Amino acid sequence: MVRKHIAWVIGLGVVLAVLRPQLASAQSGIAGVVRDTSGAILPGVTIEAASPVLIEKVRSAVTGTDGTYSILDLRPGVYAVTFALPGFSTVRRDGIDLPAAFTATVSVAMQVGAVEETITVTGSAPLVDTHNATSQVLYTAAMLETLPSNSRSPQSFAALTPGVRGAPLSQPPGGVDDMGASAHGGAASDYTIDGMTTATINGMQGGSITFRVAQAYVSEIAVTTGGGTAESSYGNMITNVIPKEGGNTFSGSFYVEYTDKNFAASNLTDELRGFGFTPQSLTRTQKFLEVSPAIGGRILRDKLWFFASYKDYGVVTIRQSIYDNLTPRGWAYTPDLSRPAELKLTQTSRNARLTWQAAPKHKFSIFVDNAPQIAWHRGRALSSPEATNYSPYLPNIFMTLGWKSPITNRWLLEASLGHNSSNYDQRRHTPETCLCSAPAVGYDVISKFEANTNIMWGASSTLGGGAESNLYGPNDSKMLQYQASSSFITGSHTLKLGMRRESGTILFGREPNGAQAYTLRNGLPNSIRMYATPFVYENHIHPNMGVFVQDQWVRQRLTLTAGLRYDYFTMSSPETSLEAGQFVAARHYPKTTLVTWHDVNPRIGASYDLFGDGKTAVKASFGRFVASQDGAGTRGLGR
């Protein structure tokens, strides 16, 4: 209990500290050094970064005694950077195209001249971030419009990153199982929006498969594959989405995509036919449709902006070598070769974002995406249609509320609040949901599995290596997350202190039919699996919290970063009573604290501008990270 109070005190201290924030990967910046034409450094130079993507229009900084400056927390876009100092000609750099999660090096030499004289230089931002030690790939708006993608989603684009392994294509484009991209053999990617995770309690550290980002509101994507700093809990890959905000000018888009079996080519040759392959045995798209309009603009000029979009998505795919079952209640799987099994997925997204400049030093934003989806045939790849699950994800919602306040050009305060809620309730099929000829699957229909062919039919179970997560029942997860931070920045020195806290609950239940399942070999019973149902548990995470301190020094071409992070995690299960089942008596479990962990994790990184031109950097990093523990990971404890 004492440790818990200490953690809370540390967290409160972070909120009140006069230091730098947790810089989510959505943030960009401009930094550099200002000298005169003789090479001497110039302190006291006023730098202003102006862009229409900033609702406040201009962000400023002043060079320190070493001539360096840094302007952080900039939105991606095109900037004009102005350098002014009495007695020197004003220098203006136009056309600085700043991408997401990128610190652009913009250094200038100022010459003595008339006050009214302005020297304008046009040029783009450097392609290499020489200030941060993280390994990161940025997908700009132009790249997202031109790169090929199998599902037009951040998940699909992230899989194009060097060093990233995409998820197996066991689902149709946009399927529920294509979230598992990972970098360098590590854990699956976490998908975030403006630095706030879209994962739920049952899938922390990128294990979430419940929320999908609609591409219509994506401005840019930053994929971090290594070199995590003290701001991050985990060392896994992070795919961060920078959403669109709108602006003073009204603009919109409309995207539609359609295909069906008539547009699909086949590589079926006579040789393959000789091996027994037929057109019905091949995976192919039966029908695909996406409609996605979007619009953004101003409600009040330079004060209140909006952006909203809608997505309606559906895909039906023919499953390879799986057919409708002529005997769904029998003791053998009898494929109807005239009716290949279908795999269907539907998704909807209704989202909106408001950005409000309430006062010159106070900006608020709110974002909501209600994104229900239905996996019509969730389950094992070799299950007969009636043995898969009808799984609506209702609700499936993600929302954030953010506040930023640049108190001075050296001091920035920031706080964010997020809420995730998702329940994929796996249900038994009816004739309408199965899209097959089988009658409704009742509780009395027992699952069968043929060991020789690995085919399951009748109903869903865990036989043949099937996952417990594919059994019938709810998976209701809710999470509340917030982060609060502040910052103090000089040109060559950046000190950071921040915190992040997550808490939530998960209600997990599984109900296999008849509390049993049969395994057969060559049609003869081989074994019986019995389940101790009803099987229900509820876990509470309260909290998963991290507090970090991090310092960064710039010494000419070298940038050093050192940080220390404290992670605290505790999870408990409330008092639970379960009724008697077919094979077990009634059970009662007292309230239990399942796990409590404390970790202190150092992080070190370095980045060196090899030639001093901002085009080539050598980076190295070292860190200790905690492994993920989600709410669904302890189903074997106390249950």
Short mmCIF file of C-alpha atoms in Angstrom, two decimals, residues 58 155 240 449 477:
data_model
loop_
_atom_site.label_atom_id
_atom_site.label_comp_id
_atom_site.label_asym_id
_atom_site.label_seq_id
_atom_site.Cartn_x
_atom_site.Cartn_y
_atom_site.Cartn_z
CA VAL A 58 2.95 31.13 -35.34
CA GLN A 155 -1.79 -1.56 -40.68
CA ASN A 240 1.29 6.26 -34.91
CA PHE A 449 -12.80 -32.50 -35.11
CA SER A 477 -12.91 -4.56 -22.37
#
